[in-house]
PDB file of C-alpha atoms in Angstrom:
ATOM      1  CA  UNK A   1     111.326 -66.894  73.531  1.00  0.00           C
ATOM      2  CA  UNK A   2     110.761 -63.172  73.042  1.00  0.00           C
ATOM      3  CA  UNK A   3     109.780 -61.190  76.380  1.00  0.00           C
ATOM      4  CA  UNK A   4     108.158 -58.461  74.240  1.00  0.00           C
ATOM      5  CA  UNK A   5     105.322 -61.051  72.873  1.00  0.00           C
ATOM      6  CA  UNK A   6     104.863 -63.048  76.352  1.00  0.00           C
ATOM      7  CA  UNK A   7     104.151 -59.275  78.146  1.00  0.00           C
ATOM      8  CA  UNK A   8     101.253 -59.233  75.459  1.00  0.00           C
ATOM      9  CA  UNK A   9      97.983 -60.696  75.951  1.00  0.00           C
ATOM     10  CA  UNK A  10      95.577 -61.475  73.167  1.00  0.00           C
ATOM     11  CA  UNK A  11      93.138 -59.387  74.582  1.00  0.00           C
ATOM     12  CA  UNK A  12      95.337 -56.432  74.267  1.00  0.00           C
ATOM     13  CA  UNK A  13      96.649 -56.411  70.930  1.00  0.00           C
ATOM     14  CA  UNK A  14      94.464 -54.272  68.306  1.00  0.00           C
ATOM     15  CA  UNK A  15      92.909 -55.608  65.726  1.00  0.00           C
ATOM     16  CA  UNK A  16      93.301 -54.628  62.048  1.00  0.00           C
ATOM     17  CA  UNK A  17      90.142 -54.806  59.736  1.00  0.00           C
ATOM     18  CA  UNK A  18      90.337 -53.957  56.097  1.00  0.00           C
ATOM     19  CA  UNK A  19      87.608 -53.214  53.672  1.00  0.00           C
ATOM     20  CA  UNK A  20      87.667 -54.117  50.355  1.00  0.00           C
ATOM     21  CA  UNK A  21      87.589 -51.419  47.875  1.00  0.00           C
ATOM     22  CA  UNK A  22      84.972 -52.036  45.399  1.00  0.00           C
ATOM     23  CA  UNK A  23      86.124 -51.675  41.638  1.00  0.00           C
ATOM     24  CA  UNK A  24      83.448 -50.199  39.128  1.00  0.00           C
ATOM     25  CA  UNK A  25      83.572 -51.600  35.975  1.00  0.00           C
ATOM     26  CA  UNK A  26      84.922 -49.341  33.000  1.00  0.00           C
ATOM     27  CA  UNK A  27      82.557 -47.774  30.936  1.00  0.00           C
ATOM     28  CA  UNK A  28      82.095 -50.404  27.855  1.00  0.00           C
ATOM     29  CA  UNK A  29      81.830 -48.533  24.281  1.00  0.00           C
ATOM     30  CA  UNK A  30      80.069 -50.106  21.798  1.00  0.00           C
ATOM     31  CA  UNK A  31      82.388 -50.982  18.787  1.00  0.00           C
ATOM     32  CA  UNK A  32      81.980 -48.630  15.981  1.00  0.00           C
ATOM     33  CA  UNK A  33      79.566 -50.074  13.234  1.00  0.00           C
ATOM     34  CA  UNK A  34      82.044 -51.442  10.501  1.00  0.00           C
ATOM     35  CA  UNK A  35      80.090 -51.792   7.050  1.00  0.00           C
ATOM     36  CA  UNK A  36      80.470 -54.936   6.089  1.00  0.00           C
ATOM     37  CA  UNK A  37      79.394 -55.619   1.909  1.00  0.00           C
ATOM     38  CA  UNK A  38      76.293 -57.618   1.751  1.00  0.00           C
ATOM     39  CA  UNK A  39      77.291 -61.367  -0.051  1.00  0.00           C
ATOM     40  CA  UNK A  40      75.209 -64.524  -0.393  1.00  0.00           C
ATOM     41  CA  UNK A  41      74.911 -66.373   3.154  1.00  0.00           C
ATOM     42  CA  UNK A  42      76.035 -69.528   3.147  1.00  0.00           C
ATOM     43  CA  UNK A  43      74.095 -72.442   2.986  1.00  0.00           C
ATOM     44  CA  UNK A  44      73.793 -74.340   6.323  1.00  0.00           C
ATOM     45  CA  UNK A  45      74.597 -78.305   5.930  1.00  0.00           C
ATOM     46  CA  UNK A  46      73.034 -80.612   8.354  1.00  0.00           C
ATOM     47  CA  UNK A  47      74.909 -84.525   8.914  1.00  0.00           C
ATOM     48  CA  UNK A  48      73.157 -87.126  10.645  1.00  0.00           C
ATOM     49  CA  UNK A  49      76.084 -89.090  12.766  1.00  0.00           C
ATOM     50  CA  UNK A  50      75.475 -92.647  12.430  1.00  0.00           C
ATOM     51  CA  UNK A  51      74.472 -93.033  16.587  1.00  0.00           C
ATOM     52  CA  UNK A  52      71.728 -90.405  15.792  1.00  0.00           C
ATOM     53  CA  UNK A  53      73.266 -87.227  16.538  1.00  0.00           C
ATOM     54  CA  UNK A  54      72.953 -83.837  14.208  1.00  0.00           C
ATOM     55  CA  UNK A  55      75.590 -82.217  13.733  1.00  0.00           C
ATOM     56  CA  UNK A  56      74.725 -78.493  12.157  1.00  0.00           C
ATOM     57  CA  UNK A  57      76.919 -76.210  10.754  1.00  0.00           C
ATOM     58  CA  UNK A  58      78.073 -74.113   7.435  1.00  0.00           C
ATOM     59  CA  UNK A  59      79.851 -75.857   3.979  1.00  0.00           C
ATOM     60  CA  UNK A  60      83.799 -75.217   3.905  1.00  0.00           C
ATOM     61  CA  UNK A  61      85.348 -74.779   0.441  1.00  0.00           C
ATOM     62  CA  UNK A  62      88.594 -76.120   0.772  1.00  0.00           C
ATOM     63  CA  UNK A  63      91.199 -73.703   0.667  1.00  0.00           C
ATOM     64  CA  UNK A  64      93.049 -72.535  -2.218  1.00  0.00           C
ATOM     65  CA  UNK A  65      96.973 -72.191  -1.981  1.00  0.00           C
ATOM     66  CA  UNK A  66      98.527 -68.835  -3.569  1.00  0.00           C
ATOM     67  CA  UNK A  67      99.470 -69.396  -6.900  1.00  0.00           C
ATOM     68  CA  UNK A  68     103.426 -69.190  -7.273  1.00  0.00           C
ATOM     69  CA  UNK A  69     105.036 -66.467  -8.066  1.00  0.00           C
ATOM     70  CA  UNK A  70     106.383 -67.298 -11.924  1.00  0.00           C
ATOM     71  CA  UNK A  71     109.570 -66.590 -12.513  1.00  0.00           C
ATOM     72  CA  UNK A  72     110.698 -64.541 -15.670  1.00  0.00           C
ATOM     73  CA  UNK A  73     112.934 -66.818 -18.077  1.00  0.00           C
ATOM     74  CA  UNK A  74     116.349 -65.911 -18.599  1.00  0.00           C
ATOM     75  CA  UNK A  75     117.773 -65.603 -21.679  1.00  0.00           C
ATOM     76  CA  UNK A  76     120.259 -67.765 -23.355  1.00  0.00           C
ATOM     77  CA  UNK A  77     121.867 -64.656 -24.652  1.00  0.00           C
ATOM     78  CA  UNK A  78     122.287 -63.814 -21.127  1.00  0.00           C
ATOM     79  CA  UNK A  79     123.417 -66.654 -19.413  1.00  0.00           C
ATOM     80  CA  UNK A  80     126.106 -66.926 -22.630  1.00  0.00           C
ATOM     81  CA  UNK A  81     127.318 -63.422 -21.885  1.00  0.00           C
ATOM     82  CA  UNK A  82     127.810 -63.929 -18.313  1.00  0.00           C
ATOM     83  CA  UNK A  83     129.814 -67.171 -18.997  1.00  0.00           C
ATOM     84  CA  UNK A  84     131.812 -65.693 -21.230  1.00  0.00           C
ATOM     85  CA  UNK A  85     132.307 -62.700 -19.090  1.00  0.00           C
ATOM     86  CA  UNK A  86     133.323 -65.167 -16.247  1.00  0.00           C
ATOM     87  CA  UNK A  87     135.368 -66.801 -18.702  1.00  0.00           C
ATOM     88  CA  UNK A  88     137.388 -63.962 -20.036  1.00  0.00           C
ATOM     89  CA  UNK A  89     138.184 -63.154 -16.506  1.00  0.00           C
ATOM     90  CA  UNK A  90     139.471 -66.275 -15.661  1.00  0.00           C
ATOM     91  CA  UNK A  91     141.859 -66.403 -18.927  1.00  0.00           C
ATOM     92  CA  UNK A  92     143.029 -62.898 -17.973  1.00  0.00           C
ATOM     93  CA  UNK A  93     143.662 -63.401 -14.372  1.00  0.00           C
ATOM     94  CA  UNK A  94     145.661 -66.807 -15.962  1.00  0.00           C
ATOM     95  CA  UNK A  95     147.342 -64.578 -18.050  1.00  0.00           C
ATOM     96  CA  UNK A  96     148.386 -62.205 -15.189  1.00  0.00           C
ATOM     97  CA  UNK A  97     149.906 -65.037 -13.146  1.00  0.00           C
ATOM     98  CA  UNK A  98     151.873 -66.376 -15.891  1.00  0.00           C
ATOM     99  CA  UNK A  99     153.640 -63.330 -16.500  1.00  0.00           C
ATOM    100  CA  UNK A 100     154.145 -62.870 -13.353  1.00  0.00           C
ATOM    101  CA  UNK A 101     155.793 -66.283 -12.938  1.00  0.00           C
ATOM    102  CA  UNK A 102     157.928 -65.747 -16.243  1.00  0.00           C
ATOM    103  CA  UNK A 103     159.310 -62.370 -14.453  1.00  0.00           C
ATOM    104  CA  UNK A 104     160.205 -64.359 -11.366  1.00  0.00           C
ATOM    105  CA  UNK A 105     161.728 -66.914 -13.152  1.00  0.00           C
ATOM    106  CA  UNK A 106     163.763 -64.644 -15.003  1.00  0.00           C
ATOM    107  CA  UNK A 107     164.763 -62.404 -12.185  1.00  0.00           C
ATOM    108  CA  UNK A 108     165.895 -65.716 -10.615  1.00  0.00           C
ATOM    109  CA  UNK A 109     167.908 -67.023 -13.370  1.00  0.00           C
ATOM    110  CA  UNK A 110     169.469 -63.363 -13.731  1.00  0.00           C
ATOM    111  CA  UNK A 111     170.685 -63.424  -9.873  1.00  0.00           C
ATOM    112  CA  UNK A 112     172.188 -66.897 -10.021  1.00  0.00           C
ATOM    113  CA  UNK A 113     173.850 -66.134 -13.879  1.00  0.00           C
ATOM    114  CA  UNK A 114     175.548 -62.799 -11.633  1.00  0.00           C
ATOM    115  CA  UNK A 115     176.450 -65.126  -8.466  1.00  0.00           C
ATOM    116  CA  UNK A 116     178.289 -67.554 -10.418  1.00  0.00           C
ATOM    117  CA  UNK A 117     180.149 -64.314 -12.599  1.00  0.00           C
ATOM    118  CA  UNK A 118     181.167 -62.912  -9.248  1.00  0.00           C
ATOM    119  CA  UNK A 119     182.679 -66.135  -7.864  1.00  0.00           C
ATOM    120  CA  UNK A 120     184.284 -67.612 -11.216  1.00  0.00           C
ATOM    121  CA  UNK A 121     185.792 -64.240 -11.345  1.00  0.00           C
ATOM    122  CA  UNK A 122     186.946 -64.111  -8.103  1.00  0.00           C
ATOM    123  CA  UNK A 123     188.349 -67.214  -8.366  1.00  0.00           C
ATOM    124  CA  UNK A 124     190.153 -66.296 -11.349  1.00  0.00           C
ATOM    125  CA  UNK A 125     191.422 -63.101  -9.653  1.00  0.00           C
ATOM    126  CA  UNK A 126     193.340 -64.688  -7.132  1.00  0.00           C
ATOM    127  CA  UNK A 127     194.857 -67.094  -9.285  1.00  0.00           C
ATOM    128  CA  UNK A 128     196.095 -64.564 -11.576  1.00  0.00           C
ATOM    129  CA  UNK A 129     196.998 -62.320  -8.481  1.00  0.00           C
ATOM    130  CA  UNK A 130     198.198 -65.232  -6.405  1.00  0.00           C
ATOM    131  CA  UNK A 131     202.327 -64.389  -5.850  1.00  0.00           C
ATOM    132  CA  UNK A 132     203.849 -68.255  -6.802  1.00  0.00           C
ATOM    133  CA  UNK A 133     207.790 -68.742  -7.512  1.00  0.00           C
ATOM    134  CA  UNK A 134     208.707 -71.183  -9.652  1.00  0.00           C
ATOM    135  CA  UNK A 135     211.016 -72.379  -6.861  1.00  0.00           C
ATOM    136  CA  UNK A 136     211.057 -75.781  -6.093  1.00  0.00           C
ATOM    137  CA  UNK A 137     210.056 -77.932  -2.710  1.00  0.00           C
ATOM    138  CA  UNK A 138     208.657 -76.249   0.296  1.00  0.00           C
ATOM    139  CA  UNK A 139     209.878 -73.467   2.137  1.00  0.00           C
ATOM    140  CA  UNK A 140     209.200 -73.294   6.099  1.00  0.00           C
ATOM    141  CA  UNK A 141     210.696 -70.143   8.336  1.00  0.00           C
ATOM    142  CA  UNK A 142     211.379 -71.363  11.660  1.00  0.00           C
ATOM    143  CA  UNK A 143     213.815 -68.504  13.976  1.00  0.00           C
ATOM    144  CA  UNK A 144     214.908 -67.034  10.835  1.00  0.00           C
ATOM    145  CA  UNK A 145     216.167 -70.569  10.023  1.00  0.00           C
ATOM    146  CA  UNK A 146     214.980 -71.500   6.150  1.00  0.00           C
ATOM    147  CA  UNK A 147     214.509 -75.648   5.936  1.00  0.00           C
ATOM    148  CA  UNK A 148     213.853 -76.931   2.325  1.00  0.00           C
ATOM    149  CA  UNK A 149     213.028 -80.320   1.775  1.00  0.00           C
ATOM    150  CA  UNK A 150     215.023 -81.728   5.024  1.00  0.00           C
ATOM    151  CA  UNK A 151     218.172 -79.617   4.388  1.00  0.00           C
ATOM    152  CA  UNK A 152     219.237 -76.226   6.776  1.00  0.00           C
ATOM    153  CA  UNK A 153     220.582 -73.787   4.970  1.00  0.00           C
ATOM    154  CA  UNK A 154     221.763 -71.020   7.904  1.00  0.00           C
TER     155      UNK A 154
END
């Protein structure tokens, strides 16, 4: 496959040996000495299994949750001043709204009183300015020609 491995014998190729580097173990400290207070040593409780075996070791108490943290009460005073705080806030803001609805409303009412002013009187201008003869029948100009009612008058 590859000419450059076939010209090689196994005799000829060198041979790689590698020594391990031995590690030396760190230097191990002793832990500092941590006084530790002096308390009664707890008693060590033997039980007797019921196929013979002993099983040795120290009492557990059982373990005692934290106590809760209690709560301080609140005061009825307080809770009545924040409702009526939240109250009067809530009759205001009511307030606020209604007014604001009453302006609107007004407003309104004003701009459709003035719209029906300006057309009534609009109306009434051009039938006062209107030019009407009190002629009678209907008067049509055709090439200077005047028709009433069916009759040529020329």
């Amino acid at each position: 496959m590859y000419p450059e491995a076939a010209r090689d014998a196994p005799a000829e190729r060198a041979v790689e040996v590698h020594q391990p580097t031995p590690l030396h173990p760190a230097m191990m400290t002793p832990a500092p000495m941590v006084p530790v207070q002096s308390g009664p040593v707890p008693s060590v409780a033997s039980i007797v299994l019921p196929d013979g075996r002993v099983v040795t070791g120290y009492a557990m108490s059982p373990m005692q949750p934290e106590p809760l943290a209690t709560k301080p009460p609140v005061s009825r005073a307080a809770v009545n001043v924040a409702l009526g705080g939240v109250g009067f806030l809530a009759v205001c803001g009511g307030l606020l709204l209604l007014t604001t609805f009453i302006t609107a409303l007004t407003a309104l009412i004003t701009q459709l009183i003035t719209l029906a002013a300006v057309i009534f009187g609009g109306w009434i201008a051009v039938q006062v300015f209107k030019p009407h003869g009190h002629q009678s029948g209907t008067t049509v100009n055709i090439r200077k020609a005047i028709f009433k009612r069916n009759h040529f008058h020329g």
